[in-house]
PDB file of C-alpha atoms in Angstrom:
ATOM      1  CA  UNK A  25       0.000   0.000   0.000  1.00 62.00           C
ATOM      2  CA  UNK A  26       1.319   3.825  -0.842  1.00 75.00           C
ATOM      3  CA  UNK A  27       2.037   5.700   1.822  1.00 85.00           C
ATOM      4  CA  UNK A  28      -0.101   9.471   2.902  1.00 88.00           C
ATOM      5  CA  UNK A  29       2.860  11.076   1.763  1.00 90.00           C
ATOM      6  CA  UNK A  30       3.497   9.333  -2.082  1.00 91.00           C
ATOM      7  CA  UNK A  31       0.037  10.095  -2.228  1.00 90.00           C
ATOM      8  CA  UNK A  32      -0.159  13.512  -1.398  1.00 91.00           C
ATOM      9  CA  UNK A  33       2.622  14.234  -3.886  1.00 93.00           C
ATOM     10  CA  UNK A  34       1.118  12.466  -6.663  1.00 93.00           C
ATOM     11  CA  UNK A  35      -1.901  14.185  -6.157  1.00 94.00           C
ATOM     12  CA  UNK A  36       0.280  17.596  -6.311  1.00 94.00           C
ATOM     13  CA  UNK A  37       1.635  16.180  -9.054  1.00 95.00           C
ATOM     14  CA  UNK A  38      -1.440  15.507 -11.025  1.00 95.00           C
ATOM     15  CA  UNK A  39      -2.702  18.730 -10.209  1.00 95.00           C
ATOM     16  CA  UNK A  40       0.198  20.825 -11.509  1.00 95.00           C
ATOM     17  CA  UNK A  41      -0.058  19.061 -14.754  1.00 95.00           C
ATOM     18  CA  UNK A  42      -3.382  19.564 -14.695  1.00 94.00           C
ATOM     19  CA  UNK A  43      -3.077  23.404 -14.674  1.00 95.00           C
ATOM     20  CA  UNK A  44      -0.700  23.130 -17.521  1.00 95.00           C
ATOM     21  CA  UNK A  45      -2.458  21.485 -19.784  1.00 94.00           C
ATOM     22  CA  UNK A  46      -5.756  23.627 -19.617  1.00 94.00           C
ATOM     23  CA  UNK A  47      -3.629  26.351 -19.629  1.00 95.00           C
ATOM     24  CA  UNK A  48      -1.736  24.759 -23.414  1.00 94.00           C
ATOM     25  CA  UNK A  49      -5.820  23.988 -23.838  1.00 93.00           C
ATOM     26  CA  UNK A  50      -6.922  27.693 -23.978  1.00 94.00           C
ATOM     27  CA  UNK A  51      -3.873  28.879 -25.402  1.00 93.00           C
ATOM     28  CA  UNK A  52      -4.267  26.793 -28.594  1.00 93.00           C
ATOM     29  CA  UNK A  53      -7.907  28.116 -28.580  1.00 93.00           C
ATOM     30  CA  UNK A  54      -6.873  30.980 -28.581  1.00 93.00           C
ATOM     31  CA  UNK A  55      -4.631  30.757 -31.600  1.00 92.00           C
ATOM     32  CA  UNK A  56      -7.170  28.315 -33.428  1.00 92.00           C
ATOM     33  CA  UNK A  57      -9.543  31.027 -34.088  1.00 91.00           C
ATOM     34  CA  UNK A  58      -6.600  33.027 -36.464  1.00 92.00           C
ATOM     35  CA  UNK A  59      -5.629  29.946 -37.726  1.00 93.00           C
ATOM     36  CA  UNK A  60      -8.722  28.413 -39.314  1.00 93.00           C
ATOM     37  CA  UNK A  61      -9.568  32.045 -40.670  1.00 93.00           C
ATOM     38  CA  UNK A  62      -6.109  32.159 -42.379  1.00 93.00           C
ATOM     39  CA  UNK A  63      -7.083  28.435 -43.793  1.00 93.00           C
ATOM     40  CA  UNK A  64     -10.557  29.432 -44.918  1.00 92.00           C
ATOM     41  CA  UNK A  65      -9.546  33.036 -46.446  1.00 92.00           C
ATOM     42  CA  UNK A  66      -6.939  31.169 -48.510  1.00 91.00           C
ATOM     43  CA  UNK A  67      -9.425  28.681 -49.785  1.00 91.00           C
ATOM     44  CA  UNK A  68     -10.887  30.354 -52.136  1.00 91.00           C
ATOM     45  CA  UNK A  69      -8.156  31.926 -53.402  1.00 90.00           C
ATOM     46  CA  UNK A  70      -6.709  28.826 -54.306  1.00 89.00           C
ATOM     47  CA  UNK A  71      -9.974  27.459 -56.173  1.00 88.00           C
ATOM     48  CA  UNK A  72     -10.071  30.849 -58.237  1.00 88.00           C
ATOM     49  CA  UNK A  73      -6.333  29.768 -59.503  1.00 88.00           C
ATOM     50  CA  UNK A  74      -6.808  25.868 -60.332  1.00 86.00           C
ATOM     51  CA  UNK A  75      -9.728  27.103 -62.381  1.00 85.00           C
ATOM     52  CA  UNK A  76      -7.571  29.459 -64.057  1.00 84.00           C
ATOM     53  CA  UNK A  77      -5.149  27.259 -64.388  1.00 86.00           C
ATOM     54  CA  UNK A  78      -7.403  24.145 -65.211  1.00 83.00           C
ATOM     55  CA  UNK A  79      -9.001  26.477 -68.047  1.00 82.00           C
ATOM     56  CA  UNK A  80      -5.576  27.324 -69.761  1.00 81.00           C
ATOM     57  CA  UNK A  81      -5.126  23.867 -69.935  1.00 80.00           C
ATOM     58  CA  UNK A  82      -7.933  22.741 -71.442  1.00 78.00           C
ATOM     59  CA  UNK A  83      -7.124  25.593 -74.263  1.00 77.00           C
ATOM     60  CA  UNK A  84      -3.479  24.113 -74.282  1.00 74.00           C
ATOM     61  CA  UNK A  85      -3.714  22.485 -78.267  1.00 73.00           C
ATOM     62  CA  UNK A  86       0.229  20.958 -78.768  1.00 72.00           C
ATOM     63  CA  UNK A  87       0.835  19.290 -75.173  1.00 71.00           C
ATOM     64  CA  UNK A  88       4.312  18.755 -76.910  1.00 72.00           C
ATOM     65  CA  UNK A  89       5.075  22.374 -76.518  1.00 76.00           C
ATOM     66  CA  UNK A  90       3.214  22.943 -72.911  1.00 79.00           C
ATOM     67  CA  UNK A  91       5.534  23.789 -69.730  1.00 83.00           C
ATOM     68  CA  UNK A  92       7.112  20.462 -68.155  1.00 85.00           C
ATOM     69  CA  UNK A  93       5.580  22.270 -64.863  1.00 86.00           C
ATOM     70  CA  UNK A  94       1.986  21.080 -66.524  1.00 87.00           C
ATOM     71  CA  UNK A  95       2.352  18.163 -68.587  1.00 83.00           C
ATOM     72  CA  UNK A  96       6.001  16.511 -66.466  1.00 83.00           C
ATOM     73  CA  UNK A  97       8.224  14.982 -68.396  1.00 84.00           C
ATOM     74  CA  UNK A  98       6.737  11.722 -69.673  1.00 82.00           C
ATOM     75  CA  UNK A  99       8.278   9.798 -66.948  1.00 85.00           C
ATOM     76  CA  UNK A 100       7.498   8.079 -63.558  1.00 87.00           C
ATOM     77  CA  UNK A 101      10.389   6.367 -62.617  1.00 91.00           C
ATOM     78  CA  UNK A 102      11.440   9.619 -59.496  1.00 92.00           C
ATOM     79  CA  UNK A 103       8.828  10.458 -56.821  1.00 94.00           C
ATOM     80  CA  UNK A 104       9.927  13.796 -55.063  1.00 94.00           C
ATOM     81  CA  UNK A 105       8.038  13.658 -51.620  1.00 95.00           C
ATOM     82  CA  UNK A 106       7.229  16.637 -49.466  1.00 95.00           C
ATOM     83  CA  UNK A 107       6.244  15.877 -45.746  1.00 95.00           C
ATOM     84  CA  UNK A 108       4.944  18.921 -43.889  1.00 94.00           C
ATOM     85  CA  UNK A 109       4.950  18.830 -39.948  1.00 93.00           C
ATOM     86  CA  UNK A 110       5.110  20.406 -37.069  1.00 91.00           C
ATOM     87  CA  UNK A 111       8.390  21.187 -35.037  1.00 88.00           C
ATOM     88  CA  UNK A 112       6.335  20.945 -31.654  1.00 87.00           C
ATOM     89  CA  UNK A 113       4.598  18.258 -30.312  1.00 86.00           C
ATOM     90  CA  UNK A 114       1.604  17.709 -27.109  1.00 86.00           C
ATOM     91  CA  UNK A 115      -0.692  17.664 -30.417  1.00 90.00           C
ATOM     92  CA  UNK A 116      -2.401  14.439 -30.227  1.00 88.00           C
ATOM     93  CA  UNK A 117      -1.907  12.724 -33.852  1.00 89.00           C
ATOM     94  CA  UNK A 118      -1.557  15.469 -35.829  1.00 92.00           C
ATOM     95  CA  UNK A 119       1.775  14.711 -36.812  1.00 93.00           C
ATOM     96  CA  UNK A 120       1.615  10.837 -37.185  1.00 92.00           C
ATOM     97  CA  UNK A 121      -1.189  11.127 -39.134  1.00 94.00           C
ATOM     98  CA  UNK A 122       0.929  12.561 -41.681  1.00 94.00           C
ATOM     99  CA  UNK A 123       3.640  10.366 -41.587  1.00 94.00           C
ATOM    100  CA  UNK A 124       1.169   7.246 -42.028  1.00 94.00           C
ATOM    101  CA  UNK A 125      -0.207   8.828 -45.159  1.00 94.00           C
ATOM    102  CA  UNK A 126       3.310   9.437 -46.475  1.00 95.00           C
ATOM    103  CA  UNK A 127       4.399   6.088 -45.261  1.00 94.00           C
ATOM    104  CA  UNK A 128       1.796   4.259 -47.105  1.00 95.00           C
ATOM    105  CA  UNK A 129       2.707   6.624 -50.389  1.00 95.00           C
ATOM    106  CA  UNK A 130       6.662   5.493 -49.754  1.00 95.00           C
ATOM    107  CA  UNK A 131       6.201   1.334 -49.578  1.00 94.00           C
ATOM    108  CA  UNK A 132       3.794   2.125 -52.527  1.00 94.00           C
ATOM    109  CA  UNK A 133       6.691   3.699 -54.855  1.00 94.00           C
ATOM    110  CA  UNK A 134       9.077   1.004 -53.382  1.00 93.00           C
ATOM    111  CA  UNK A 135       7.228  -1.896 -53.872  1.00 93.00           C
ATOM    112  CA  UNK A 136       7.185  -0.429 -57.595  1.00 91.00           C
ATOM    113  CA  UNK A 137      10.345  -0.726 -57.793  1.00 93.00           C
ATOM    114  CA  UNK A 138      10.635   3.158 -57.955  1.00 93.00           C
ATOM    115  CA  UNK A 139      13.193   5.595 -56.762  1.00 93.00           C
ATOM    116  CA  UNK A 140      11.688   8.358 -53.957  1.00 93.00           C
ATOM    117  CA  UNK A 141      13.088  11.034 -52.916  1.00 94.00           C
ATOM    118  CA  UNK A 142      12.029  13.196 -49.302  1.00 94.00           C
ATOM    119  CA  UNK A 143      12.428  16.478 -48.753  1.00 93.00           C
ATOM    120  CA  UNK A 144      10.481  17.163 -44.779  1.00 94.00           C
ATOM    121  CA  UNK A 145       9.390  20.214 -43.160  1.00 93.00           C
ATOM    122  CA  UNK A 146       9.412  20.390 -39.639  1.00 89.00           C
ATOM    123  CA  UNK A 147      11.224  18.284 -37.219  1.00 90.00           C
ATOM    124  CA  UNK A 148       8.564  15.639 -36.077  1.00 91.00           C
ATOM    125  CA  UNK A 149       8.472  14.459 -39.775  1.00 91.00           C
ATOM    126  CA  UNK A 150      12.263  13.977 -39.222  1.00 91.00           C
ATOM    127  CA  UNK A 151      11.611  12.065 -36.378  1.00 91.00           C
ATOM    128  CA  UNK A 152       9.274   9.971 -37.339  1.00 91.00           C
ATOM    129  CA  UNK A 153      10.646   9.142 -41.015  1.00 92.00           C
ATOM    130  CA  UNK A 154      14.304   8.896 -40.520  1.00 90.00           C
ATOM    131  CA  UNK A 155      13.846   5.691 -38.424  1.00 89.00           C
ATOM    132  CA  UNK A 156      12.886   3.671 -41.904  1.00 91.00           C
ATOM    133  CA  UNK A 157      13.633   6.113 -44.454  1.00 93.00           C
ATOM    134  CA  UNK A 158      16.595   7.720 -43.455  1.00 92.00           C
ATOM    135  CA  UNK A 159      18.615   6.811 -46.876  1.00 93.00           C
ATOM    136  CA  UNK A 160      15.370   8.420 -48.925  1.00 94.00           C
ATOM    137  CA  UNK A 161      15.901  11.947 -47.091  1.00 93.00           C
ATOM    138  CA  UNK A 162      17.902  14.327 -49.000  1.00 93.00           C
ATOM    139  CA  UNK A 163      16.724  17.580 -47.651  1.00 91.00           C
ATOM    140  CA  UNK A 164      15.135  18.968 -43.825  1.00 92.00           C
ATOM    141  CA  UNK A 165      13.923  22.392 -43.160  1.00 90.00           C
ATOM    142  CA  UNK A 166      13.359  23.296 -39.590  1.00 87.00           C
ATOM    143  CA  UNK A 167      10.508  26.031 -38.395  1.00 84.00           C
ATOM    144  CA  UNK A 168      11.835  26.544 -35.189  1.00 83.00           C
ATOM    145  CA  UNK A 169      12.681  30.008 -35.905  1.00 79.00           C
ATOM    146  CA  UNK A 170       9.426  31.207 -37.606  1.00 77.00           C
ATOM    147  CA  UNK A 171       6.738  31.867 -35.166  1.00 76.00           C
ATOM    148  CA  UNK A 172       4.290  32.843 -38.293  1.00 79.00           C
ATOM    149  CA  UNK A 173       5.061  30.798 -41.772  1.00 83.00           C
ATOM    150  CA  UNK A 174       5.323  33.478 -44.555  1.00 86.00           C
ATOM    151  CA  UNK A 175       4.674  33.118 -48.366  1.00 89.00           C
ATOM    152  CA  UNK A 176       8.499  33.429 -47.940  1.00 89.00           C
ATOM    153  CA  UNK A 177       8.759  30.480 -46.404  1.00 89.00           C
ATOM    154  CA  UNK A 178       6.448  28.788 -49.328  1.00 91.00           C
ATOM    155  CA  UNK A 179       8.659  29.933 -51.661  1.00 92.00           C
ATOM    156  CA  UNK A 180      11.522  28.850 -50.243  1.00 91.00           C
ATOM    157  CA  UNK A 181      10.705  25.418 -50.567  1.00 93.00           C
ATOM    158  CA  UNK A 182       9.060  26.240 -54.024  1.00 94.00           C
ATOM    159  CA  UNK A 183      12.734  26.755 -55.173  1.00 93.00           C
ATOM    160  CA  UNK A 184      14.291  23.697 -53.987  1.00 93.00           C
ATOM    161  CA  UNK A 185      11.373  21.716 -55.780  1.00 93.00           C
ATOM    162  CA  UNK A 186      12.099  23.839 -58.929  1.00 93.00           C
ATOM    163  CA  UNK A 187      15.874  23.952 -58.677  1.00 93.00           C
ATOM    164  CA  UNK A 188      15.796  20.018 -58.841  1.00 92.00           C
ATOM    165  CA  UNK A 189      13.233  19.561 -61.580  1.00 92.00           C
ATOM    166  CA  UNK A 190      15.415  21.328 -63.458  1.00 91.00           C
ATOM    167  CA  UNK A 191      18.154  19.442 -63.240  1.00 91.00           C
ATOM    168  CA  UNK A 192      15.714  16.263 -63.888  1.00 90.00           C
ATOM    169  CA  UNK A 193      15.757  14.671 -60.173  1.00 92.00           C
ATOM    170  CA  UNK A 194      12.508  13.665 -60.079  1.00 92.00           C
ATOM    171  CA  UNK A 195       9.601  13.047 -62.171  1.00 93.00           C
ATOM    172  CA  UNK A 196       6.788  13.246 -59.776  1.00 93.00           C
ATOM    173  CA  UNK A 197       6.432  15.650 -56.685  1.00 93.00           C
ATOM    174  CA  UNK A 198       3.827  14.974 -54.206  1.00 94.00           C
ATOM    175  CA  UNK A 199       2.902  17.269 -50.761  1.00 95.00           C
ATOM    176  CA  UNK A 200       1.473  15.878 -47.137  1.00 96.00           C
ATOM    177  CA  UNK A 201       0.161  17.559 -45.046  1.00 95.00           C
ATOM    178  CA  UNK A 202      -3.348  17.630 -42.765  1.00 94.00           C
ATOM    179  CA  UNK A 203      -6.642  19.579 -44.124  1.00 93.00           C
ATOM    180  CA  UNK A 204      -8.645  21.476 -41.133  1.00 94.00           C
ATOM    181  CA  UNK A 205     -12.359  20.710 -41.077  1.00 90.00           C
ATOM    182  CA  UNK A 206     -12.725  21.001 -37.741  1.00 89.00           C
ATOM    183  CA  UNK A 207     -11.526  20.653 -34.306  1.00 88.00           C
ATOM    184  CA  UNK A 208     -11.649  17.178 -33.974  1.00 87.00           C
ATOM    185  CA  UNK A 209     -11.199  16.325 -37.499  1.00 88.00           C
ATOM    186  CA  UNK A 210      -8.296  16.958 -39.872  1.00 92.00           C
ATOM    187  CA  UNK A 211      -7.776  15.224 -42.684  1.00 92.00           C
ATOM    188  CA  UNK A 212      -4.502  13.845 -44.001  1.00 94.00           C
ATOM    189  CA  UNK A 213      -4.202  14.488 -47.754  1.00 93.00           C
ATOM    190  CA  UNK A 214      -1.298  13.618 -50.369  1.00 93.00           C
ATOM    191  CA  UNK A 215      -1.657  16.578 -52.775  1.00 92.00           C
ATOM    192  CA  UNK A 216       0.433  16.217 -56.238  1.00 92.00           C
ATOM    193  CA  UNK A 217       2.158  19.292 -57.629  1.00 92.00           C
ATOM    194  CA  UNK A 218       4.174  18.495 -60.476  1.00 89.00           C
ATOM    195  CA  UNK A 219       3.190  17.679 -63.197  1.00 88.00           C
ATOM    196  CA  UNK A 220      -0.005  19.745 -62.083  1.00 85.00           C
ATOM    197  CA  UNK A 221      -3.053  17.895 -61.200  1.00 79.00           C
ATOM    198  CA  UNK A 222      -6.160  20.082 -60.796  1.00 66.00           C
ATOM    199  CA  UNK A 223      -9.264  18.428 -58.956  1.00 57.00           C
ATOM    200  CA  UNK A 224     -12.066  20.452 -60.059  1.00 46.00           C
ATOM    201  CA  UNK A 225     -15.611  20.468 -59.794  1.00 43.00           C
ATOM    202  CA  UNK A 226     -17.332  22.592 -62.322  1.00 42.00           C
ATOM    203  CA  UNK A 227     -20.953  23.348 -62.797  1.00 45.00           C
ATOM    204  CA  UNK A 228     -22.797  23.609 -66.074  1.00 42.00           C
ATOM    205  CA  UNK A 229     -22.400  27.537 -66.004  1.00 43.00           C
ATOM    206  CA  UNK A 230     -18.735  27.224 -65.546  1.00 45.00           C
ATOM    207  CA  UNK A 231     -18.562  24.427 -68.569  1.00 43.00           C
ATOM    208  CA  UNK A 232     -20.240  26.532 -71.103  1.00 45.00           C
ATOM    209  CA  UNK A 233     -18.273  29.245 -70.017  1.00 47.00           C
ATOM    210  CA  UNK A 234     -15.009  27.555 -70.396  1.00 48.00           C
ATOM    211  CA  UNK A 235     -15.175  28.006 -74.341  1.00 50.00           C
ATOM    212  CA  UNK A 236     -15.102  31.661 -74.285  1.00 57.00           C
ATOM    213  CA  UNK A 237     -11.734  33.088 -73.476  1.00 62.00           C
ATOM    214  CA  UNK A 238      -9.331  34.482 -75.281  1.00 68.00           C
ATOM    215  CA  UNK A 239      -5.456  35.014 -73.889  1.00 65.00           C
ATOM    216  CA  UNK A 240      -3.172  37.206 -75.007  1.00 69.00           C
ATOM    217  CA  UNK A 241      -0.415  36.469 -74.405  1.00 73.00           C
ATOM    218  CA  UNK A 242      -0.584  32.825 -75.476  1.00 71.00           C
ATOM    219  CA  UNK A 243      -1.861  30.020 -72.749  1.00 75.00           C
ATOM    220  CA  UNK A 244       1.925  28.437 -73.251  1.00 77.00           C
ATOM    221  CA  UNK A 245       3.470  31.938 -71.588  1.00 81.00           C
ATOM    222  CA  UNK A 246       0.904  32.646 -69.341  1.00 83.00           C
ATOM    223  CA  UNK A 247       1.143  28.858 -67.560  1.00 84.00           C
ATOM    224  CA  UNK A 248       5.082  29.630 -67.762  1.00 84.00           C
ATOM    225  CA  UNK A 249       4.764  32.361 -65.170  1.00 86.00           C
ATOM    226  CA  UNK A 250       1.615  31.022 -63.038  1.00 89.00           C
ATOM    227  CA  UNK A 251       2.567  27.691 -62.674  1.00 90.00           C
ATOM    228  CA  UNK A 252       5.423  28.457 -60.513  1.00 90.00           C
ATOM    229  CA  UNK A 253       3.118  30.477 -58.447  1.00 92.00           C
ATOM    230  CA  UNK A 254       0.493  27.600 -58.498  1.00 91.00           C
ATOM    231  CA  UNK A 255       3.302  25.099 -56.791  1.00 92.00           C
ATOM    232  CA  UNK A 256       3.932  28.221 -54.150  1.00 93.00           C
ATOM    233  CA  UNK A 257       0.803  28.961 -53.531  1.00 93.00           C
ATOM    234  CA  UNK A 258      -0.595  25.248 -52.899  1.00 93.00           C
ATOM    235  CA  UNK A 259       2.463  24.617 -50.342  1.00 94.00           C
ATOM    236  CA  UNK A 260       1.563  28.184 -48.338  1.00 94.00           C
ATOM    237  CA  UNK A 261      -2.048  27.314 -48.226  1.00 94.00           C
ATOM    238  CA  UNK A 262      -0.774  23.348 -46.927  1.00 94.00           C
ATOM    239  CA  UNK A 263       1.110  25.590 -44.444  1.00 94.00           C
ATOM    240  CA  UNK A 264      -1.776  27.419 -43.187  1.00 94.00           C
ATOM    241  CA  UNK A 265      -4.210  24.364 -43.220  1.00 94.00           C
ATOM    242  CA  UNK A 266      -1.602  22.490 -40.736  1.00 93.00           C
ATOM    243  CA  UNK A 267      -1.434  25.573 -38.470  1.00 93.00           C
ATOM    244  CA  UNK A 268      -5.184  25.619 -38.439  1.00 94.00           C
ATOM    245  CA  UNK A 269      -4.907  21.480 -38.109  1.00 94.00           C
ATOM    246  CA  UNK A 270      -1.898  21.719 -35.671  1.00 93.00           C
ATOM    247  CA  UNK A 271      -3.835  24.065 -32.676  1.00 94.00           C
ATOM    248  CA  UNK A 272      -7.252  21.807 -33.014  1.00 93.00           C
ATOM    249  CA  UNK A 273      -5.501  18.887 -32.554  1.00 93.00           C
ATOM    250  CA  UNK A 274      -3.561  20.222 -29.728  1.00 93.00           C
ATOM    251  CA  UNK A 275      -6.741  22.018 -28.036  1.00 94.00           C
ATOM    252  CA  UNK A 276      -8.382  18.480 -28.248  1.00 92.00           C
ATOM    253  CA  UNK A 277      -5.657  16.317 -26.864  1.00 93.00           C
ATOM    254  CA  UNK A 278      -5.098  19.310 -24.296  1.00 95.00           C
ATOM    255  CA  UNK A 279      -8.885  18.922 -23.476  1.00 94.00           C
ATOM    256  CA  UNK A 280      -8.587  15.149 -22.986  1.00 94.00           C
ATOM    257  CA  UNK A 281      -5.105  15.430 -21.088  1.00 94.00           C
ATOM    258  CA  UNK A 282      -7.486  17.821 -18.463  1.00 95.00           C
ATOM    259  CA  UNK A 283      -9.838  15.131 -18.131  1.00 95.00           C
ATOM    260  CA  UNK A 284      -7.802  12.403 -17.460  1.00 96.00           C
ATOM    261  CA  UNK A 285      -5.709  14.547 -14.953  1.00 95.00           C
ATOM    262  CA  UNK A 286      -8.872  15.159 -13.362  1.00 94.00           C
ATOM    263  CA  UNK A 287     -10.202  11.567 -13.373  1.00 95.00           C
ATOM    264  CA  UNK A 288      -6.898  10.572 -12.054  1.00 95.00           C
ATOM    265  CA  UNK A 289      -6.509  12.938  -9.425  1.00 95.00           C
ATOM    266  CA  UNK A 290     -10.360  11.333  -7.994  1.00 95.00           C
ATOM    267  CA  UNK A 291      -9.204   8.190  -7.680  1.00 94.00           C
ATOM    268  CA  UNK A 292      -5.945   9.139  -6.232  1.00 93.00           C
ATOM    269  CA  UNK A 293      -7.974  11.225  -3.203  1.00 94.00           C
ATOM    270  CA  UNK A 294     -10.154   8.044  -2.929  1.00 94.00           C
ATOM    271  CA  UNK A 295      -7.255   6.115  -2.482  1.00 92.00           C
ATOM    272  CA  UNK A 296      -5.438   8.427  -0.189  1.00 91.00           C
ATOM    273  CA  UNK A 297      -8.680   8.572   2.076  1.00 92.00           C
ATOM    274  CA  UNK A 298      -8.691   5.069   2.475  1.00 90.00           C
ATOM    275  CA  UNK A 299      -5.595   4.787   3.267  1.00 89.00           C
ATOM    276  CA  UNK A 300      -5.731   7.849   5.498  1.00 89.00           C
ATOM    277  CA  UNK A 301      -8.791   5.703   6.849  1.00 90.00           C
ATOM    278  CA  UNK A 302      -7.008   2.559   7.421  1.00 87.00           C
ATOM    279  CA  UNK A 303      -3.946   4.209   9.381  1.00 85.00           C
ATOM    280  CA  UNK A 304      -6.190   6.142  11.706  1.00 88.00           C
ATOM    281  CA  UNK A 305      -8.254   2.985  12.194  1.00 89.00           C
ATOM    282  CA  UNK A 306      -4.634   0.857  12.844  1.00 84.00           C
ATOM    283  CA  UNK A 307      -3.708   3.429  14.931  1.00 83.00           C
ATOM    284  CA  UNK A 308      -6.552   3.598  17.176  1.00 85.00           C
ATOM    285  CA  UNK A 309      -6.660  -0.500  17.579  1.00 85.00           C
ATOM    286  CA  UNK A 310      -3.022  -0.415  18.827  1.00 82.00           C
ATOM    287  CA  UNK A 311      -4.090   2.257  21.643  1.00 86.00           C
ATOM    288  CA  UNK A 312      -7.034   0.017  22.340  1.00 85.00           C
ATOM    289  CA  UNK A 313      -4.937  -3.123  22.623  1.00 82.00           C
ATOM    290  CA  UNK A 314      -2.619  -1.351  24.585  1.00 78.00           C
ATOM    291  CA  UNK A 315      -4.682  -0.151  27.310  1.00 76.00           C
ATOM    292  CA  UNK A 316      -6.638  -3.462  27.466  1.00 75.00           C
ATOM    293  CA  UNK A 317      -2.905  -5.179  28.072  1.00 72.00           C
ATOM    294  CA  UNK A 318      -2.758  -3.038  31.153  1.00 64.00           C
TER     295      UNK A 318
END
């Protein structure tokens, strides 16, 4: 049996946590409110440019002469993977559930028989992925040092990925990263950027419409400069959907860390008045046996 005093301290213990954690709780909260407006103002945003972008293609006539950015290289033989995560944890699964998805992409490309290639963002990624795929990493970017991620920081990475397509490193690129919709749901999606691959839903208005555009200058020069832009753009809204994905999951496992603390901290003062109970109660039958012995 624990003694009063392991008990008391545990209890202290408990309770100490338990102060932390609420306050972590209402903290993320508190910065979940800016985040999923950041997400949600960049939303449409980013649906006005694939349908831009979706319409220049479907006015693209020789593919042959269309940007590698849209059309790739005719090859799928290197798979350029970008993991983003977090650098801080206490977030429930926010940053597993990335690296699942991604892990289930990798043994897919290597059970092909496929080269892959990792680039990861954040240093729970690193953690997580270097265990297995260590030898696949050729590139980690820590955000330890940016308390907000800028477009900057978008196109940052937008440059590596560019820099290396040049050169003809990979064929494929592919982003992770989690998609808010809600505080206790975020969705882990595997989002490819190069070649281009535009997911669009378009109503009948939107379909007749499509035929009625003229560019000048030609769709070729135009998807020159805006593709570029496209791959920047998708990886800053990612960005801002794991922020928004990052503080729900860490205001939910926060919330559930509070309730356990406080479930555990019951049953520790049950136990600790029992066995408050049963010393008094020992205590009392020595006295009596002593006195009856005289």
């Amino acid at each position: 049996m624990a003694s009063l005093k392991f008990l008391r301290n545990r209890i202290s213990s408990v309770k100490s946590t338990q102060k932390i954690t609420k306050a972590m709780k209402m903290v993320a909260a508190a910065k979940l409110r800016k985040a999923q407006q950041n997400a949600e103002n960049a939303r449409p945003y980013l649906e006005k440019l694939n349908s831009i972008i979706s319409n220049l293609k479907n006015s693209v006539t020789d593919m042959d002469s269309a940007p590698k950015l849209l059309v790739g290289n005719q090859k799928n033989e290197t798979h350029l993977c970008v993991v983003l995560s977090s650098d801080r944890g206490l977030c429930g699964g926010f940053n597993t559930n990335i690296c699942r998805k991604a892990k289930v992409f990798f043994e897919k490309i290597l059970n092909e028989r496929k080269n892959l290639k990792v680039i990861v963002v954040g240093s729970k990624a690193n953690d997580q992925l270097k265990r297995k795929y260590n030898q696949y990493i050729i590139d980690k970017i820590s955000l330890k040092d940016e308390k907000v991620i800028s477009f900057g920081k978008a196109q940052e990475i937008t440059d590596k990925i560019l820099n290396l397509f040049a050169r003809n490193e990979f064929d494929i690129c592919t982003l992770f990263y989690n998609q808010f919709k809600s505080v206790i749901s975020q969705i882990p999606q595997a989002q490819q950027l190069i070649p281009v691959s535009i997911e669009q839903k378009l109503n009948q208005q939107s379909l007749a419409s499509n035929s009625e555009y003229e560019y000048e200058p030609d769709e070729n020069e135009i998807l020159e400069n805006l593709l570029p832009k496209n791959i920047a753009t998708q990886i800053y809204a990612a960005f801002l959907e794991n922020q928004a994905s990052e503080q729900g999951s860490r205001m939910t496992a926060m919330d559930n860390a509070t309730r356990n603390a406080g479930d555990l901290i019951a049953k520790l003062t049950i136990n600790y008045n029992r066995t408050r109970q049963a010393v008094i109660t020992k205590e009392l039958i020595e006295i009596i046996s002593g006195a009856e012995s005289l």
